[in-house]
PDB file of C-alpha atoms in Angstrom:
ATOM      1  CA  UNK A   1     -10.681 -22.534  12.239  1.00  0.00           C
ATOM      2  CA  UNK A   2      -7.670 -20.945  10.871  1.00  0.00           C
ATOM      3  CA  UNK A   3      -5.209 -19.163  13.436  1.00  0.00           C
ATOM      4  CA  UNK A   4      -2.265 -16.986  12.106  1.00  0.00           C
ATOM      5  CA  UNK A   5       0.885 -17.218  13.976  1.00  0.00           C
ATOM      6  CA  UNK A   6       3.321 -14.636  14.531  1.00  0.00           C
ATOM      7  CA  UNK A   7       6.312 -14.934  17.186  1.00  0.00           C
ATOM      8  CA  UNK A   8       5.661 -14.385  20.389  1.00  0.00           C
ATOM      9  CA  UNK A   9       8.494 -12.448  20.913  1.00  0.00           C
ATOM     10  CA  UNK A  10      11.664 -11.310  19.377  1.00  0.00           C
ATOM     11  CA  UNK A  11      15.075  -9.287  20.209  1.00  0.00           C
ATOM     12  CA  UNK A  12      16.892  -7.080  17.423  1.00  0.00           C
ATOM     13  CA  UNK A  13      20.091  -4.946  18.596  1.00  0.00           C
ATOM     14  CA  UNK A  14      20.594  -1.558  17.472  1.00  0.00           C
ATOM     15  CA  UNK A  15      21.390  -1.633  13.778  1.00  0.00           C
ATOM     16  CA  UNK A  16      21.071  -5.105  13.297  1.00  0.00           C
ATOM     17  CA  UNK A  17      17.790  -6.930  11.167  1.00  0.00           C
ATOM     18  CA  UNK A  18      15.205  -8.987  12.013  1.00  0.00           C
ATOM     19  CA  UNK A  19      12.429  -9.952  10.006  1.00  0.00           C
ATOM     20  CA  UNK A  20       9.578 -11.168  12.024  1.00  0.00           C
ATOM     21  CA  UNK A  21       7.267 -14.030  10.171  1.00  0.00           C
ATOM     22  CA  UNK A  22       3.018 -14.166  10.002  1.00  0.00           C
ATOM     23  CA  UNK A  23       2.328 -17.460   9.203  1.00  0.00           C
ATOM     24  CA  UNK A  24      -1.147 -20.015   8.606  1.00  0.00           C
ATOM     25  CA  UNK A  25      -1.824 -23.163  10.371  1.00  0.00           C
ATOM     26  CA  UNK A  26      -2.991 -24.818   7.468  1.00  0.00           C
ATOM     27  CA  UNK A  27      -1.697 -23.867   4.390  1.00  0.00           C
ATOM     28  CA  UNK A  28       0.310 -20.834   2.996  1.00  0.00           C
ATOM     29  CA  UNK A  29       0.177 -17.327   3.483  1.00  0.00           C
ATOM     30  CA  UNK A  30       0.730 -15.982  -0.628  1.00  0.00           C
ATOM     31  CA  UNK A  31      -0.310 -12.342  -2.303  1.00  0.00           C
ATOM     32  CA  UNK A  32      -3.571 -13.539  -2.084  1.00  0.00           C
ATOM     33  CA  UNK A  33      -4.068 -12.994   1.244  1.00  0.00           C
ATOM     34  CA  UNK A  34      -2.403  -9.489   0.944  1.00  0.00           C
ATOM     35  CA  UNK A  35      -0.476  -9.408   4.442  1.00  0.00           C
ATOM     36  CA  UNK A  36      -0.338  -6.173   6.085  1.00  0.00           C
ATOM     37  CA  UNK A  37       1.544  -5.015   9.857  1.00  0.00           C
ATOM     38  CA  UNK A  38       0.470  -2.403  11.794  1.00  0.00           C
ATOM     39  CA  UNK A  39       3.169  -1.499  14.567  1.00  0.00           C
ATOM     40  CA  UNK A  40       1.773  -1.460  18.306  1.00  0.00           C
ATOM     41  CA  UNK A  41       2.844   0.696  21.356  1.00  0.00           C
ATOM     42  CA  UNK A  42       1.532   0.868  24.797  1.00  0.00           C
ATOM     43  CA  UNK A  43      -1.897   2.485  24.527  1.00  0.00           C
ATOM     44  CA  UNK A  44      -1.661   3.579  21.699  1.00  0.00           C
ATOM     45  CA  UNK A  45      -3.276   2.862  18.545  1.00  0.00           C
ATOM     46  CA  UNK A  46      -2.375   0.717  15.545  1.00  0.00           C
ATOM     47  CA  UNK A  47      -0.257   2.761  13.167  1.00  0.00           C
ATOM     48  CA  UNK A  48       0.218   0.080   9.646  1.00  0.00           C
ATOM     49  CA  UNK A  49       3.138   0.095   8.390  1.00  0.00           C
ATOM     50  CA  UNK A  50       2.901  -2.791   5.545  1.00  0.00           C
ATOM     51  CA  UNK A  51       0.170  -3.391   3.191  1.00  0.00           C
ATOM     52  CA  UNK A  52      -0.704  -5.550   0.078  1.00  0.00           C
ATOM     53  CA  UNK A  53       1.946  -8.072   1.273  1.00  0.00           C
ATOM     54  CA  UNK A  54       5.106  -5.258   0.075  1.00  0.00           C
ATOM     55  CA  UNK A  55       3.927  -1.796   0.375  1.00  0.00           C
ATOM     56  CA  UNK A  56       4.838   0.779   2.601  1.00  0.00           C
ATOM     57  CA  UNK A  57       2.012   2.986   3.737  1.00  0.00           C
ATOM     58  CA  UNK A  58       2.871   7.251   4.071  1.00  0.00           C
ATOM     59  CA  UNK A  59       5.352   8.417   6.011  1.00  0.00           C
ATOM     60  CA  UNK A  60       7.176   4.716   6.787  1.00  0.00           C
ATOM     61  CA  UNK A  61      10.432   4.861   6.960  1.00  0.00           C
ATOM     62  CA  UNK A  62      12.659   2.649   4.179  1.00  0.00           C
ATOM     63  CA  UNK A  63      14.139   0.693   6.828  1.00  0.00           C
ATOM     64  CA  UNK A  64      10.427  -1.063   7.471  1.00  0.00           C
ATOM     65  CA  UNK A  65       9.713  -3.982   4.100  1.00  0.00           C
ATOM     66  CA  UNK A  66       7.405  -6.517   4.055  1.00  0.00           C
ATOM     67  CA  UNK A  67       7.724  -9.812   1.413  1.00  0.00           C
ATOM     68  CA  UNK A  68       6.683 -14.212   1.035  1.00  0.00           C
ATOM     69  CA  UNK A  69       9.931 -15.357   2.332  1.00  0.00           C
ATOM     70  CA  UNK A  70       8.407 -19.672   1.676  1.00  0.00           C
ATOM     71  CA  UNK A  71       5.099 -20.082   3.379  1.00  0.00           C
ATOM     72  CA  UNK A  72       5.369 -17.217   4.877  1.00  0.00           C
ATOM     73  CA  UNK A  73       4.619 -13.476   4.874  1.00  0.00           C
ATOM     74  CA  UNK A  74       7.345 -11.458   5.976  1.00  0.00           C
ATOM     75  CA  UNK A  75       7.865  -7.751   7.952  1.00  0.00           C
ATOM     76  CA  UNK A  76      11.628  -7.451   8.139  1.00  0.00           C
ATOM     77  CA  UNK A  77      13.020  -3.766   9.657  1.00  0.00           C
ATOM     78  CA  UNK A  78      17.067  -3.187   8.196  1.00  0.00           C
ATOM     79  CA  UNK A  79      19.350  -1.032  10.924  1.00  0.00           C
ATOM     80  CA  UNK A  80      16.859  -1.673  13.891  1.00  0.00           C
ATOM     81  CA  UNK A  81      16.403   1.507  16.312  1.00  0.00           C
ATOM     82  CA  UNK A  82      15.831   2.158  19.741  1.00  0.00           C
ATOM     83  CA  UNK A  83      11.659   3.856  18.559  1.00  0.00           C
ATOM     84  CA  UNK A  84      10.856   0.487  16.634  1.00  0.00           C
ATOM     85  CA  UNK A  85      10.724  -1.484  19.902  1.00  0.00           C
ATOM     86  CA  UNK A  86       6.695  -1.979  19.614  1.00  0.00           C
ATOM     87  CA  UNK A  87       4.045  -4.410  18.689  1.00  0.00           C
ATOM     88  CA  UNK A  88       3.834  -6.005  15.711  1.00  0.00           C
ATOM     89  CA  UNK A  89       0.593  -7.400  14.132  1.00  0.00           C
ATOM     90  CA  UNK A  90      -0.322  -9.208  11.338  1.00  0.00           C
ATOM     91  CA  UNK A  91      -3.220  -9.732   9.324  1.00  0.00           C
ATOM     92  CA  UNK A  92      -4.292 -12.221   6.799  1.00  0.00           C
ATOM     93  CA  UNK A  93      -7.435 -11.865   4.385  1.00  0.00           C
ATOM     94  CA  UNK A  94      -8.933 -15.425   4.707  1.00  0.00           C
ATOM     95  CA  UNK A  95     -11.866 -14.524   1.824  1.00  0.00           C
ATOM     96  CA  UNK A  96     -15.747 -13.553   1.565  1.00  0.00           C
ATOM     97  CA  UNK A  97     -14.127 -10.005   3.420  1.00  0.00           C
ATOM     98  CA  UNK A  98     -13.136 -11.866   6.382  1.00  0.00           C
ATOM     99  CA  UNK A  99      -9.878 -10.609   7.740  1.00  0.00           C
ATOM    100  CA  UNK A 100      -7.743 -12.457  10.613  1.00  0.00           C
ATOM    101  CA  UNK A 101      -5.281 -10.734  12.787  1.00  0.00           C
ATOM    102  CA  UNK A 102      -2.082 -12.612  14.034  1.00  0.00           C
ATOM    103  CA  UNK A 103      -1.279 -12.818  18.356  1.00  0.00           C
ATOM    104  CA  UNK A 104       1.545 -10.419  17.384  1.00  0.00           C
ATOM    105  CA  UNK A 105       5.270  -9.807  18.353  1.00  0.00           C
ATOM    106  CA  UNK A 106       6.528  -8.217  20.881  1.00  0.00           C
ATOM    107  CA  UNK A 107      10.318  -6.950  19.831  1.00  0.00           C
ATOM    108  CA  UNK A 108      12.738  -5.625  22.186  1.00  0.00           C
ATOM    109  CA  UNK A 109      15.339  -3.273  20.875  1.00  0.00           C
ATOM    110  CA  UNK A 110      19.020  -3.686  22.646  1.00  0.00           C
TER     111      UNK A 110
ATOM    112  CA  UNK B   1      -5.703  15.872   7.730  1.00  0.00           C
ATOM    113  CA  UNK B   2      -7.635  12.353   7.852  1.00  0.00           C
ATOM    114  CA  UNK B   3      -9.117  12.133  11.035  1.00  0.00           C
ATOM    115  CA  UNK B   4     -11.130   9.342  12.557  1.00  0.00           C
ATOM    116  CA  UNK B   5     -13.001  10.011  16.376  1.00  0.00           C
ATOM    117  CA  UNK B   6     -14.684   7.064  18.430  1.00  0.00           C
ATOM    118  CA  UNK B   7     -16.881   7.501  20.605  1.00  0.00           C
ATOM    119  CA  UNK B   8     -20.188   6.016  22.529  1.00  0.00           C
ATOM    120  CA  UNK B   9     -18.276   3.411  25.270  1.00  0.00           C
ATOM    121  CA  UNK B  10     -19.016   2.747  28.216  1.00  0.00           C
ATOM    122  CA  UNK B  11     -19.873   0.794  31.018  1.00  0.00           C
ATOM    123  CA  UNK B  12     -22.574  -2.083  30.435  1.00  0.00           C
ATOM    124  CA  UNK B  13     -24.488  -4.356  31.757  1.00  0.00           C
ATOM    125  CA  UNK B  14     -24.176  -8.896  30.127  1.00  0.00           C
ATOM    126  CA  UNK B  15     -26.677  -8.720  27.842  1.00  0.00           C
ATOM    127  CA  UNK B  16     -27.164  -5.079  27.340  1.00  0.00           C
ATOM    128  CA  UNK B  17     -26.964  -2.180  24.415  1.00  0.00           C
ATOM    129  CA  UNK B  18     -24.052   0.320  23.341  1.00  0.00           C
ATOM    130  CA  UNK B  19     -24.493   2.272  19.776  1.00  0.00           C
ATOM    131  CA  UNK B  20     -20.761   3.300  18.595  1.00  0.00           C
ATOM    132  CA  UNK B  21     -19.689   5.482  16.658  1.00  0.00           C
ATOM    133  CA  UNK B  22     -16.945   6.959  14.814  1.00  0.00           C
ATOM    134  CA  UNK B  23     -16.165  10.127  12.741  1.00  0.00           C
ATOM    135  CA  UNK B  24     -14.421  10.443  10.072  1.00  0.00           C
ATOM    136  CA  UNK B  25     -13.153  13.853   8.314  1.00  0.00           C
ATOM    137  CA  UNK B  26     -10.037  14.603   5.184  1.00  0.00           C
ATOM    138  CA  UNK B  27     -11.779  11.696   3.385  1.00  0.00           C
ATOM    139  CA  UNK B  28     -13.764  11.217   0.669  1.00  0.00           C
ATOM    140  CA  UNK B  29     -16.316   8.504   3.399  1.00  0.00           C
ATOM    141  CA  UNK B  30     -18.814   7.233   0.560  1.00  0.00           C
ATOM    142  CA  UNK B  31     -15.814   5.591  -1.313  1.00  0.00           C
ATOM    143  CA  UNK B  32     -13.934   3.509   1.227  1.00  0.00           C
ATOM    144  CA  UNK B  33     -14.039   0.224   3.256  1.00  0.00           C
ATOM    145  CA  UNK B  34     -14.220   1.012   6.847  1.00  0.00           C
ATOM    146  CA  UNK B  35     -13.959  -0.693   9.912  1.00  0.00           C
ATOM    147  CA  UNK B  36     -13.846  -1.824  13.545  1.00  0.00           C
ATOM    148  CA  UNK B  37     -11.172  -3.283  14.831  1.00  0.00           C
ATOM    149  CA  UNK B  38     -10.523  -4.046  19.192  1.00  0.00           C
ATOM    150  CA  UNK B  39      -8.297  -5.641  21.588  1.00  0.00           C
ATOM    151  CA  UNK B  40      -9.046  -7.163  24.620  1.00  0.00           C
ATOM    152  CA  UNK B  41      -7.185  -5.508  28.007  1.00  0.00           C
ATOM    153  CA  UNK B  42      -3.563  -6.704  27.049  1.00  0.00           C
ATOM    154  CA  UNK B  43      -4.404  -9.079  23.946  1.00  0.00           C
ATOM    155  CA  UNK B  44      -3.829  -8.733  20.289  1.00  0.00           C
ATOM    156  CA  UNK B  45      -6.090  -7.239  17.874  1.00  0.00           C
ATOM    157  CA  UNK B  46      -9.496  -8.776  16.829  1.00  0.00           C
ATOM    158  CA  UNK B  47     -10.742  -7.510  13.025  1.00  0.00           C
ATOM    159  CA  UNK B  48     -14.590  -7.155  13.988  1.00  0.00           C
ATOM    160  CA  UNK B  49     -16.872  -6.021  11.307  1.00  0.00           C
ATOM    161  CA  UNK B  50     -16.476  -4.426   7.697  1.00  0.00           C
ATOM    162  CA  UNK B  51     -18.301  -2.339   5.291  1.00  0.00           C
ATOM    163  CA  UNK B  52     -17.531  -1.966   1.455  1.00  0.00           C
ATOM    164  CA  UNK B  53     -17.448   0.844   0.618  1.00  0.00           C
ATOM    165  CA  UNK B  54     -17.940   0.447  -3.197  1.00  0.00           C
ATOM    166  CA  UNK B  55     -20.693  -2.476  -3.058  1.00  0.00           C
ATOM    167  CA  UNK B  56     -21.853  -1.280   0.492  1.00  0.00           C
ATOM    168  CA  UNK B  57     -21.652  -5.029   1.592  1.00  0.00           C
ATOM    169  CA  UNK B  58     -20.686  -5.661   5.804  1.00  0.00           C
ATOM    170  CA  UNK B  59     -18.653  -8.273   6.816  1.00  0.00           C
ATOM    171  CA  UNK B  60     -18.486  -9.759  10.933  1.00  0.00           C
ATOM    172  CA  UNK B  61     -16.133 -12.281  12.822  1.00  0.00           C
ATOM    173  CA  UNK B  62     -18.058 -15.627  13.870  1.00  0.00           C
ATOM    174  CA  UNK B  63     -18.594 -13.375  17.302  1.00  0.00           C
ATOM    175  CA  UNK B  64     -19.910 -10.905  16.568  1.00  0.00           C
ATOM    176  CA  UNK B  65     -22.102 -12.750  13.632  1.00  0.00           C
ATOM    177  CA  UNK B  66     -26.000 -11.751  14.857  1.00  0.00           C
ATOM    178  CA  UNK B  67     -25.562  -9.853  17.697  1.00  0.00           C
ATOM    179  CA  UNK B  68     -23.633  -7.040  16.382  1.00  0.00           C
ATOM    180  CA  UNK B  69     -24.318  -4.386  13.444  1.00  0.00           C
ATOM    181  CA  UNK B  70     -22.330  -2.085  11.819  1.00  0.00           C
ATOM    182  CA  UNK B  71     -23.858   0.834   9.466  1.00  0.00           C
ATOM    183  CA  UNK B  72     -22.958   4.218   8.140  1.00  0.00           C
ATOM    184  CA  UNK B  73     -24.227   7.395   7.597  1.00  0.00           C
ATOM    185  CA  UNK B  74     -22.418   8.941   4.691  1.00  0.00           C
ATOM    186  CA  UNK B  75     -24.132  12.618   5.130  1.00  0.00           C
ATOM    187  CA  UNK B  76     -22.377  12.567   8.476  1.00  0.00           C
ATOM    188  CA  UNK B  77     -19.816  11.021   7.463  1.00  0.00           C
ATOM    189  CA  UNK B  78     -20.515   8.651  10.829  1.00  0.00           C
ATOM    190  CA  UNK B  79     -19.216   4.916  10.916  1.00  0.00           C
ATOM    191  CA  UNK B  80     -21.355   3.008  13.842  1.00  0.00           C
ATOM    192  CA  UNK B  81     -20.983  -0.229  15.688  1.00  0.00           C
ATOM    193  CA  UNK B  82     -24.263  -1.065  17.218  1.00  0.00           C
ATOM    194  CA  UNK B  83     -23.605  -4.327  19.990  1.00  0.00           C
ATOM    195  CA  UNK B  84     -26.353  -6.223  21.285  1.00  0.00           C
ATOM    196  CA  UNK B  85     -26.342  -9.016  23.743  1.00  0.00           C
ATOM    197  CA  UNK B  86     -23.284  -8.094  24.472  1.00  0.00           C
ATOM    198  CA  UNK B  87     -20.790 -10.469  26.995  1.00  0.00           C
ATOM    199  CA  UNK B  88     -18.119  -9.977  29.071  1.00  0.00           C
ATOM    200  CA  UNK B  89     -15.312 -10.890  26.033  1.00  0.00           C
ATOM    201  CA  UNK B  90     -16.900  -8.112  24.407  1.00  0.00           C
ATOM    202  CA  UNK B  91     -14.487  -5.474  26.377  1.00  0.00           C
ATOM    203  CA  UNK B  92     -11.896  -4.644  24.802  1.00  0.00           C
ATOM    204  CA  UNK B  93     -11.175  -0.607  23.178  1.00  0.00           C
ATOM    205  CA  UNK B  94     -13.031  -0.905  19.641  1.00  0.00           C
ATOM    206  CA  UNK B  95     -10.690   1.057  17.139  1.00  0.00           C
ATOM    207  CA  UNK B  96     -12.587   2.450  13.940  1.00  0.00           C
ATOM    208  CA  UNK B  97     -10.098   2.354  10.750  1.00  0.00           C
ATOM    209  CA  UNK B  98     -10.150   3.639   7.227  1.00  0.00           C
ATOM    210  CA  UNK B  99      -9.174   1.911   4.595  1.00  0.00           C
ATOM    211  CA  UNK B 100      -6.695   2.309   1.806  1.00  0.00           C
ATOM    212  CA  UNK B 101      -7.093   5.490  -0.942  1.00  0.00           C
ATOM    213  CA  UNK B 102      -7.025   3.116  -3.480  1.00  0.00           C
ATOM    214  CA  UNK B 103     -10.618   2.335  -2.472  1.00  0.00           C
ATOM    215  CA  UNK B 104      -9.052  -1.817  -2.544  1.00  0.00           C
ATOM    216  CA  UNK B 105     -11.265  -4.257   0.103  1.00  0.00           C
ATOM    217  CA  UNK B 106      -8.114  -5.778   0.111  1.00  0.00           C
ATOM    218  CA  UNK B 107      -5.827  -3.063   0.889  1.00  0.00           C
ATOM    219  CA  UNK B 108      -6.563  -3.358   4.144  1.00  0.00           C
ATOM    220  CA  UNK B 109      -6.463  -0.483   7.318  1.00  0.00           C
ATOM    221  CA  UNK B 110      -4.779   2.322   7.120  1.00  0.00           C
ATOM    222  CA  UNK B 111      -5.757   5.004   9.056  1.00  0.00           C
ATOM    223  CA  UNK B 112      -6.708   3.926  12.757  1.00  0.00           C
ATOM    224  CA  UNK B 113      -8.749   6.482  15.861  1.00  0.00           C
ATOM    225  CA  UNK B 114      -7.653   6.615  19.116  1.00  0.00           C
ATOM    226  CA  UNK B 115     -10.217   3.986  20.621  1.00  0.00           C
ATOM    227  CA  UNK B 116     -13.076   4.079  22.503  1.00  0.00           C
ATOM    228  CA  UNK B 117     -13.144   1.399  25.940  1.00  0.00           C
ATOM    229  CA  UNK B 118     -15.592  -0.889  25.917  1.00  0.00           C
ATOM    230  CA  UNK B 119     -16.701  -2.645  29.612  1.00  0.00           C
ATOM    231  CA  UNK B 120     -18.856  -5.784  30.183  1.00  0.00           C
ATOM    232  CA  UNK B 121     -19.487  -6.468  33.730  1.00  0.00           C
ATOM    233  CA  UNK B 122     -22.162  -6.189  36.124  1.00  0.00           C
TER     234      UNK B 122
END
């Protein structure tokens, strides 16, 4: 069974840059997996940040960007702000209508 | 304004059934993909099921296949999730999510509802 991997936790200083990754237990992530990224704060519904690798969702600040780095999908936050402290999830399209989420990354801004 | 309003969550005994609803507004419901994603308490997001807007095809995670059925009523702009043979590990907040405006199923999940809680316990 394919597992989507994310760093369990990450920290960044205010104003700093951080790159979160989304990989596969077996194989490489490509644009054909249409990676998407979601932000979630406790008790709230997820918010879509990036879809189809690098397309920002409406209203998302341009400090958030998506890409493929090596064999993983990546979400970069440039100029991190305190309000960016959240859980971040990626999801990959596996074909045949199937989506698989990663376990999420808890980002701390301090 | 795009809105998704889930309802139907409740406490149900193991082996029981429940039907969730997601009432949509502010967009052309019939042409876009719609999905259910759940989150168990203290855990991450898990994709459950999707309804392709264009083809009308349905898709399920292995964990719910054969027990859950996704459907939609275009006249009511409502998405449903019929859940049968419920188990304790189905306990979660269930979110309804709309697909991207391009109609491309592979664009993932665009707008999310606030969720409805399902608790499976005796």
